[in-house]
Amino acid sequence: MRTQVAIIGAGPSGLLLGQLLHKAGIDNVILERQSGDYVLSRIRAGILEQVTVDLMHEAGVGERIGAEGIPHHSIELVFSGERHPIDVHGLTGGKVVTAYGQTELTRDLMDARAASGLTTIYEAADVQPLDFDGERPRLEFRKDGRTQVLECDFIAGCDGFHGVSRASVKDRVTEYEKVYPFGWLGVLSDTPPVSPHAIVYGNSERGFSLCSMRSMTRSRYYVQVPLTDRVEDWSDERFWDELRLRLDKDLASRIVTGPSIEKSIAPLRSFVAEPLRFGRLFLAGDAGHIVPPTGAKGLNLAATDVKYLSSAFIEYYAERSSAGIDGYSARCLKRIWKAERFSWWLTTLMHRFPDTEGFGQKVQEAELEYLVSSKAASGSLAENYVGLPL
Ligand code: RFL
Ligand code: PHB
């Protein structure tokens, strides 16, 4: 088997890259370790920057986001028992973010890929990127008990944090990492969201909380939990009680509760691999970097990598120019580090750290007060939240 661009991973990065390349007439094949149903069962991101929405339109798959995505003009911060709106739209000269689940975005991309007749090999085991330092890279993998080979011009490693792409260049990568001493317990439920037009970020003495949504009838909520907690420790009832205790009285009294349809604990991590290119192998999305979810940047950063990578390949095939390819890593990393900074800052501001003493706590409170009372400070939050310019 041969293709122009071999893509490892059918998450949002791999699928979006495949669609953008296809639109430009570049052949590509995706190898995915899991089944399609498994990929669609992962509940993750929910907030899209305009850059991501625009890219979905560019890829020809923006119709449903346009119809069903819910624009958010503001966010709200809860601390000291009170709620403070941040007018993101007003502070950024009219920009918004869009609530639209990663699951739905992935489904739109999968459907479009199937409709275009592009090859995706699900349940591909033991994928190995080989010979990417030379002119003729290839992937070896196992499918249906047989070892198979996919020859290509380029390999795009879109296989997430635990994938094989970064692992295959492990001794050539510099890794920068910060692990946080807590996780997020997330619950998805078919109940109307308590705050349908603004994501709510809460800092209380009991820890962080977040009220988000997938639609007008489906809510997504999170609470900060110790890393030692297990999902089994959290009955639905305990979750709803805890969430109420972390919000202001008004929101707490208005939460509509119901059975969870998904419940999971995610650890929080900041991570960057440098560089993102190794000969003809490129890392994109979570394969190259992770942010804690507090700033809602992970999927959006993945989309920007894909934007840069697709335009680099398009330039290569159209003009035989390797300028885009050569500049890919530095171009991405510039934006990645800004999003890393923002996500780390918002995580530090909004969570309770087990080892923070009185001084750290007081500084956090002062910063929150400053943030909601200074137009410059809230403007900085808002411009990062909607996404910095490309
Ligand atoms: P993914 O989604 O992990 O997809 C990688 C794919 O590669 C496959 N794979 C392999 N395939 C073949 N061979 C191998 N050896 C392979 N190893 C792995 C995997 O099965 C998978 O299908 O990475 P991708 O495409 O780069 O996408 C990144 C996003 O998924 C991620 O950044 C976001 O979900 C992060 N994130 C958020 N991002 C936002 O922009 N806004 C949000 O509101 C937001 N909320 C979140 C989040 C992530 C969360 N968790 C669970 C980490 C909320 C949470 C709780
Ligand atoms: C979500 O809806 O899952 C979500 C929203 C905002 C975040 C993180 C996750 O910062």
Coordinates of C-alpha atoms and ligand atoms in Angstrom, one line a residue:
M1 CA 0.0 0.0 0.0
R2 CA 1.2 3.5 -0.8
T3 CA 0.0 7.0 0.0
Q4 CA 1.4 10.6 0.1
V5 CA 0.8 11.3 3.8
A6 CA 0.4 8.5 6.3
I7 CA -1.4 9.7 9.4
I8 CA -1.2 7.8 12.7
G9 CA -4.3 8.4 14.9
A10 CA -8.0 9.1 14.0
G11 CA -8.5 11.7 16.8
P12 CA -9.5 15.3 15.9
S13 CA -5.9 16.1 14.7
G14 CA -5.5 13.1 12.3
L15 CA -9.1 13.4 10.9
L16 CA -8.9 17.1 10.4
L17 CA -5.5 16.9 8.7
G18 CA -6.8 14.1 6.5
Q19 CA -9.8 16.2 5.4
L20 CA -7.8 19.4 4.7
L21 CA -5.2 17.4 2.6
H22 CA -8.0 15.6 0.7
K23 CA -9.6 19.0 -0.1
A24 CA -6.2 20.0 -1.6
G25 CA -6.0 16.8 -3.7
I26 CA -3.3 15.1 -1.4
D27 CA -3.9 11.4 -0.8
N28 CA -3.7 10.2 2.8
V29 CA -4.4 7.0 4.8
I30 CA -5.1 7.0 8.6
L31 CA -4.1 4.1 10.9
E32 CA -5.9 4.1 14.2
R33 CA -5.3 1.7 17.0
Q34 CA -8.9 1.6 18.4
S35 CA -12.2 1.0 16.7
G36 CA -14.3 4.0 15.4
D37 CA -16.9 3.4 18.1
Y38 CA -14.2 3.6 20.8
V39 CA -12.8 6.8 19.5
L40 CA -16.4 8.3 19.5
S41 CA -17.0 7.2 23.1
R42 CA -14.3 9.4 24.6
I43 CA -15.8 12.5 26.1
R44 CA -13.4 15.4 26.1
A45 CA -13.3 19.0 24.9
G46 CA -16.2 21.2 24.5
I47 CA -15.1 24.7 23.7
L48 CA -13.9 25.8 20.3
E49 CA -12.0 28.9 19.3
Q50 CA -13.0 30.7 16.1
V51 CA -9.8 29.4 14.4
T52 CA -11.0 25.8 15.0
V53 CA -14.5 26.6 13.7
D54 CA -13.1 28.3 10.6
L55 CA -10.8 25.3 9.9
M56 CA -13.8 22.9 10.1
H57 CA -15.6 25.1 7.5
E58 CA -12.4 25.1 5.4
A59 CA -12.3 21.3 5.6
G60 CA -16.0 21.3 4.3
V61 CA -17.4 20.0 7.6
G62 CA -18.6 23.1 9.3
E63 CA -22.3 22.8 8.6
R64 CA -23.4 21.2 11.8
I65 CA -21.1 23.4 14.0
G66 CA -22.7 26.4 12.3
A67 CA -26.2 25.0 13.0
E68 CA -25.8 23.4 16.4
G69 CA -22.7 25.1 18.0
I70 CA -23.6 27.5 20.8
P71 CA -21.7 30.8 20.7
H72 CA -20.6 32.0 24.2
H73 CA -20.1 35.8 24.7
S74 CA -18.8 35.6 28.2
I75 CA -17.4 33.4 31.0
E76 CA -18.1 33.7 34.7
L77 CA -15.7 33.3 37.6
V78 CA -17.1 32.2 41.0
F79 CA -15.0 33.0 44.1
S80 CA -15.7 34.0 47.7
G81 CA -19.3 32.8 47.1
E82 CA -19.9 35.4 44.4
R83 CA -20.2 35.2 40.6
H84 CA -18.4 37.7 38.4
P85 CA -19.0 37.9 34.6
I86 CA -16.1 38.5 32.2
D87 CA -17.5 40.0 29.0
V88 CA -15.3 38.2 26.6
H89 CA -17.1 39.5 23.5
G90 CA -16.9 43.1 24.6
L91 CA -13.3 42.9 25.8
T92 CA -12.1 41.4 22.5
G93 CA -13.9 43.6 20.1
G94 CA -16.6 41.0 19.3
K95 CA -15.0 37.6 19.5
V96 CA -16.7 34.5 20.9
V97 CA -16.0 30.9 21.6
T98 CA -18.4 28.1 20.5
A99 CA -19.7 25.2 22.7
Y100 CA -19.6 22.1 20.5
G101 CA -18.4 18.7 21.8
Q102 CA -15.2 17.0 20.6
T103 CA -17.3 13.9 20.1
E104 CA -19.5 15.7 17.6
L105 CA -16.6 17.3 15.8
T106 CA -15.0 13.9 15.5
R107 CA -18.2 12.4 14.2
D108 CA -18.5 15.1 11.5
L109 CA -15.0 14.5 10.4
M110 CA -15.4 10.7 10.4
D111 CA -18.6 10.9 8.3
A112 CA -17.0 13.2 5.8
R113 CA -14.0 10.9 5.5
A114 CA -16.2 7.9 4.9
A115 CA -18.3 9.9 2.3
S116 CA -15.0 10.9 0.5
G117 CA -14.0 7.2 0.3
L118 CA -10.7 7.9 2.1
T119 CA -9.0 4.9 3.7
T120 CA -9.0 4.7 7.5
I121 CA -7.7 1.4 9.0
Y122 CA -9.1 1.0 12.5
E123 CA -7.8 -1.5 15.0
A124 CA -4.3 -1.3 13.4
A125 CA -1.9 -2.8 16.0
D126 CA 1.8 -2.3 16.6
V127 CA 2.1 0.7 14.2
Q128 CA 5.8 1.5 13.7
P129 CA 7.1 4.6 11.9
L130 CA 10.3 3.6 10.0
D131 CA 13.0 5.2 7.8
F132 CA 11.6 8.8 8.3
D133 CA 15.1 10.3 8.2
G134 CA 15.4 9.2 4.6
E135 CA 13.4 9.9 1.4
R136 CA 11.2 6.8 1.7
P137 CA 9.5 6.6 5.1
R138 CA 7.0 3.8 5.8
L139 CA 4.7 2.5 8.5
E140 CA 4.5 -1.2 9.5
F141 CA 1.5 -2.4 11.4
R142 CA -0.5 -5.5 12.1
K143 CA -4.1 -6.0 11.0
D144 CA -6.1 -9.2 10.9
G145 CA -3.1 -11.1 12.2
R146 CA -0.9 -10.0 9.2
T147 CA 2.0 -7.6 9.2
Q148 CA 1.4 -4.9 6.5
V149 CA 3.4 -1.9 5.1
L150 CA 2.2 1.5 4.2
E151 CA 4.8 3.5 2.1
C152 CA 4.5 7.2 2.0
D153 CA 6.2 10.6 1.5
F154 CA 5.5 11.9 5.0
I155 CA 4.3 10.6 8.4
A156 CA 2.0 12.7 10.5
G157 CA 2.1 11.6 14.2
C158 CA -1.4 12.6 15.4
D159 CA -1.6 9.7 17.9
G160 CA -2.0 11.6 21.2
F161 CA 0.0 11.7 24.3
H162 CA 0.5 8.0 24.6
G163 CA 1.1 7.3 20.9
V164 CA 4.0 5.7 19.2
S165 CA 5.2 8.7 17.1
R166 CA 6.9 10.6 19.9
A167 CA 8.0 7.4 21.5
S168 CA 9.9 6.4 18.3
V169 CA 12.1 9.6 18.6
K170 CA 12.3 9.6 22.4
D171 CA 16.1 10.0 22.5
R172 CA 15.9 13.1 20.2
V173 CA 13.2 15.0 22.1
T174 CA 13.6 17.5 24.8
E175 CA 10.5 17.2 27.1
Y176 CA 9.2 20.0 29.4
E177 CA 6.7 18.8 31.9
K178 CA 4.6 19.9 34.9
V179 CA 2.3 17.5 36.6
Y180 CA -0.4 18.9 38.9
P181 CA -1.3 17.3 42.3
F182 CA -5.0 16.8 41.5
G183 CA -7.4 15.7 38.7
W184 CA -10.8 16.6 37.3
L185 CA -13.8 14.4 37.9
G186 CA -16.2 15.0 35.0
V187 CA -19.8 14.2 34.7
L188 CA -22.0 14.3 31.6
S189 CA -25.7 14.3 32.1
D190 CA -28.8 14.8 30.0
T191 CA -30.0 17.8 32.0
P192 CA -30.3 21.4 30.9
P193 CA -27.1 23.3 31.6
V194 CA -27.3 25.6 34.6
S195 CA -25.5 28.4 32.7
P196 CA -26.3 27.9 29.0
H197 CA -24.6 31.1 27.7
A198 CA -21.4 31.3 29.8
I199 CA -18.9 28.7 31.0
V200 CA -18.6 29.0 34.8
Y201 CA -15.2 28.5 36.5
G202 CA -15.3 28.3 40.3
N203 CA -12.6 28.6 42.9
S204 CA -13.9 27.7 46.4
E205 CA -12.2 26.5 49.6
R206 CA -13.4 23.0 48.6
G207 CA -11.6 23.2 45.3
F208 CA -12.2 24.0 41.6
S209 CA -15.4 23.5 39.8
L210 CA -16.6 24.0 36.2
C211 CA -20.1 24.2 34.6
S212 CA -20.1 23.6 30.9
M213 CA -22.4 22.1 28.3
R214 CA -22.8 20.2 25.1
S215 CA -26.3 21.3 24.1
M216 CA -29.4 22.9 25.7
T217 CA -30.3 19.5 27.1
R218 CA -26.8 18.1 27.9
S219 CA -24.5 19.4 30.6
R220 CA -20.9 18.8 31.4
Y221 CA -19.6 19.5 34.9
Y222 CA -16.3 19.0 36.6
V223 CA -14.9 19.2 40.2
Q224 CA -11.2 19.1 41.3
V225 CA -10.4 15.9 43.1
P226 CA -7.3 14.4 44.7
L227 CA -5.4 12.0 42.5
T228 CA -6.0 9.2 44.9
D229 CA -9.8 9.3 44.3
R230 CA -11.4 6.7 42.1
V231 CA -14.6 7.1 40.1
E232 CA -16.2 4.4 42.2
D233 CA -15.8 6.8 45.2
W234 CA -18.2 9.2 43.6
S235 CA -21.9 8.4 43.5
D236 CA -24.0 10.8 41.3
E237 CA -25.5 12.1 44.5
R238 CA -22.1 12.9 46.1
F239 CA -21.0 14.6 42.9
W240 CA -24.0 16.9 42.7
D241 CA -23.8 17.8 46.4
E242 CA -20.1 18.6 46.0
L243 CA -20.7 20.7 42.9
R244 CA -23.4 22.8 44.7
L245 CA -21.1 23.4 47.6
R246 CA -18.5 24.9 45.3
L247 CA -20.8 27.4 43.5
D248 CA -22.6 30.6 44.5
K249 CA -26.0 30.2 46.1
D250 CA -27.9 31.2 43.0
L251 CA -26.3 28.7 40.7
A252 CA -26.3 26.0 43.4
S253 CA -30.1 26.4 43.7
R254 CA -30.7 26.2 40.0
I255 CA -28.7 23.1 39.1
V256 CA -30.9 20.5 37.5
T257 CA -29.5 17.1 38.5
G258 CA -29.9 13.7 36.8
P259 CA -28.2 10.4 36.3
S260 CA -24.7 10.6 34.9
I261 CA -24.2 9.2 31.4
E262 CA -20.4 9.4 31.7
K263 CA -18.1 9.9 34.7
S264 CA -14.3 9.9 34.6
I265 CA -11.3 11.3 36.3
A266 CA -8.6 13.0 34.2
P267 CA -5.1 13.9 35.6
L268 CA -3.8 17.4 34.8
R269 CA -0.5 17.9 33.0
S270 CA 1.5 20.6 31.1
F271 CA 3.9 19.0 28.6
V272 CA 5.8 20.1 25.5
A273 CA 8.1 18.1 23.3
E274 CA 10.7 19.9 21.2
P275 CA 11.1 19.8 18.3
L276 CA 8.0 18.7 16.5
R277 CA 9.7 17.5 13.3
F278 CA 12.2 14.6 12.7
G279 CA 13.0 14.3 9.0
R280 CA 9.8 13.3 7.4
L281 CA 8.0 12.6 10.7
F282 CA 5.9 15.4 12.2
L283 CA 4.1 15.5 15.6
A284 CA 0.8 17.3 15.8
G285 CA -1.8 17.8 18.6
D286 CA -1.5 15.9 21.9
A287 CA 1.4 13.8 20.5
G288 CA 3.5 16.9 20.9
H289 CA 2.0 18.8 23.8
I290 CA -0.6 18.7 26.6
V291 CA -2.2 21.5 28.5
P292 CA -4.3 21.2 31.6
P293 CA -8.0 21.6 30.4
T294 CA -8.6 24.8 32.5
G295 CA -8.1 27.1 29.5
A296 CA -9.9 24.8 27.0
K297 CA -6.9 25.0 24.7
G298 CA -5.9 21.4 23.9
L299 CA -8.2 20.7 20.9
N300 CA -7.7 24.3 19.7
L301 CA -3.9 23.9 19.7
A302 CA -4.2 20.6 17.9
A303 CA -6.3 22.4 15.2
T304 CA -3.6 25.1 14.8
D305 CA -0.8 22.5 14.4
V306 CA -2.9 20.8 11.7
K307 CA -3.5 24.2 10.0
Y308 CA 0.3 24.7 9.8
L309 CA 1.1 21.1 8.8
S310 CA -1.6 20.9 6.1
S311 CA -0.4 24.2 4.6
A312 CA 3.2 23.0 4.7
F313 CA 2.3 19.8 2.8
I314 CA 0.1 21.7 0.3
E315 CA 3.0 24.1 -0.4
Y316 CA 5.4 21.2 -0.8
Y317 CA 3.2 19.3 -3.4
A318 CA 2.2 22.5 -5.2
E319 CA 5.5 24.3 -5.4
R320 CA 8.1 21.7 -4.3
S321 CA 9.0 24.2 -1.6
S322 CA 10.1 22.8 1.8
A323 CA 9.8 26.2 3.5
G324 CA 6.6 25.4 5.4
I325 CA 7.9 22.0 6.4
D326 CA 11.2 23.5 7.6
G327 CA 9.4 26.2 9.6
Y328 CA 6.6 23.9 11.0
S329 CA 8.1 23.1 14.4
A330 CA 9.2 26.7 15.3
R331 CA 5.9 28.1 14.1
C332 CA 3.8 25.8 16.2
L333 CA 5.9 26.0 19.3
K334 CA 5.6 29.8 19.4
R335 CA 1.8 29.5 19.7
I336 CA 2.0 26.4 21.9
W337 CA 4.1 28.0 24.6
K338 CA 1.7 31.0 24.8
A339 CA -1.2 28.6 25.3
E340 CA 0.9 26.6 27.8
R341 CA 1.5 29.8 29.8
F342 CA -2.2 30.7 29.8
S343 CA -3.4 27.2 30.8
W344 CA -0.8 26.9 33.6
W345 CA -1.8 30.4 34.8
L346 CA -5.5 29.8 34.9
T347 CA -5.0 26.4 36.5
T348 CA -2.8 27.9 39.2
L349 CA -5.3 30.7 39.8
M350 CA -8.5 28.6 40.0
H351 CA -7.4 25.4 41.9
R352 CA -6.6 24.8 45.5
F353 CA -3.1 23.3 45.9
P354 CA -2.6 20.9 48.7
D355 CA 0.7 22.5 49.8
T356 CA -0.3 26.2 49.4
E357 CA 0.1 28.0 52.6
G358 CA -1.6 31.2 53.8
F359 CA 0.5 33.5 51.7
G360 CA -0.1 31.7 48.4
Q361 CA -3.8 31.6 49.2
K362 CA -4.0 35.4 49.9
V363 CA -2.2 36.2 46.7
Q364 CA -4.6 34.0 44.8
E365 CA -7.6 35.9 46.3
A366 CA -5.9 39.2 45.5
E367 CA -5.3 38.2 41.9
L368 CA -8.9 37.1 41.4
E369 CA -10.1 40.5 42.8
Y370 CA -7.7 42.3 40.5
L371 CA -8.9 40.2 37.5
V372 CA -12.5 41.1 37.8
S373 CA -12.0 44.8 38.7
S374 CA -9.3 45.7 36.1
K375 CA -10.3 46.0 32.5
A376 CA -6.6 45.4 31.5
A377 CA -6.5 42.1 33.5
S378 CA -9.9 40.8 32.4
G379 CA -9.0 41.9 28.8
S380 CA -5.9 39.7 29.0
L381 CA -7.9 36.7 30.2
A382 CA -10.5 37.3 27.4
E383 CA -8.0 37.6 24.5
N384 CA -6.3 34.4 25.6
Y385 CA -9.6 32.6 26.1
V386 CA -10.8 33.4 22.5
G387 CA -7.4 32.4 21.2
L388 CA -4.4 34.6 20.4
P389 CA -4.0 35.7 16.7
L390 CA -2.3 33.2 14.4
Ligands
RFL1 P1 -6.3 12.3 20.7 O1 -7.7 12.8 20.7 O2 -5.7 11.7 21.9 O3 -6.3 11.2 19.4 C1 -5.1 10.4 19.2 C2 -5.6 9.2 18.5 O4 -4.5 8.4 18.2 C3 -4.8 7.0 18.5 N1 -3.5 6.3 18.8 C4 -2.9 5.4 17.9 N2 -3.3 5.0 16.7 C5 -2.5 4.2 16.1 N3 -1.3 3.6 16.7 C6 -0.9 4.0 17.9 N4 0.2 3.5 18.5 C7 -1.8 5.0 18.6 N5 -1.7 5.6 19.8 C8 -2.8 6.4 19.9 C9 -5.7 7.1 19.7 O5 -6.5 6.0 19.9 C10 -6.5 8.3 19.3 O6 -7.7 8.0 18.6 O7 -5.3 13.4 20.2 P2 -5.5 14.7 19.1 O8 -6.2 14.2 17.9 O9 -4.2 15.4 19.1 O10 -6.6 15.6 19.9 C11 -6.3 16.3 21.0 C12 -7.6 16.5 21.9 O11 -8.2 15.3 22.0 C13 -7.2 17.1 23.3 O12 -6.3 18.1 23.1 C14 -8.5 17.7 23.9 O13 -9.4 16.8 24.2 C15 -8.1 18.4 25.2 N6 -9.2 19.0 26.0 C16 -9.8 20.2 25.6 N7 -9.4 20.9 24.6 C17 -10.0 22.0 24.2 O14 -9.6 22.7 23.2 N8 -11.2 22.5 24.8 C18 -11.7 21.9 25.9 O15 -12.7 22.3 26.4 C19 -11.0 20.7 26.3 N9 -11.5 20.0 27.4 C20 -9.7 18.3 27.1 C21 -10.9 18.8 27.8 C22 -9.2 17.0 27.5 C23 -9.7 16.4 28.6 N10 -9.1 15.2 28.9 C24 -9.8 14.0 29.2 C25 -7.7 15.0 28.7 C26 -11.4 18.2 28.9 C27 -10.8 17.0 29.3 C28 -11.4 16.3 30.5
PHB2 C1 -15.8 21.1 28.6 O1 -17.0 21.5 28.2 O2 -15.6 19.9 28.6 C2 -14.8 22.1 29.0 C3 -15.1 23.4 29.0 C4 -14.2 24.4 29.4 C5 -12.9 23.9 29.8 C6 -12.6 22.6 29.8 C7 -13.6 21.6 29.4 O3 -12.0 24.8 30.2

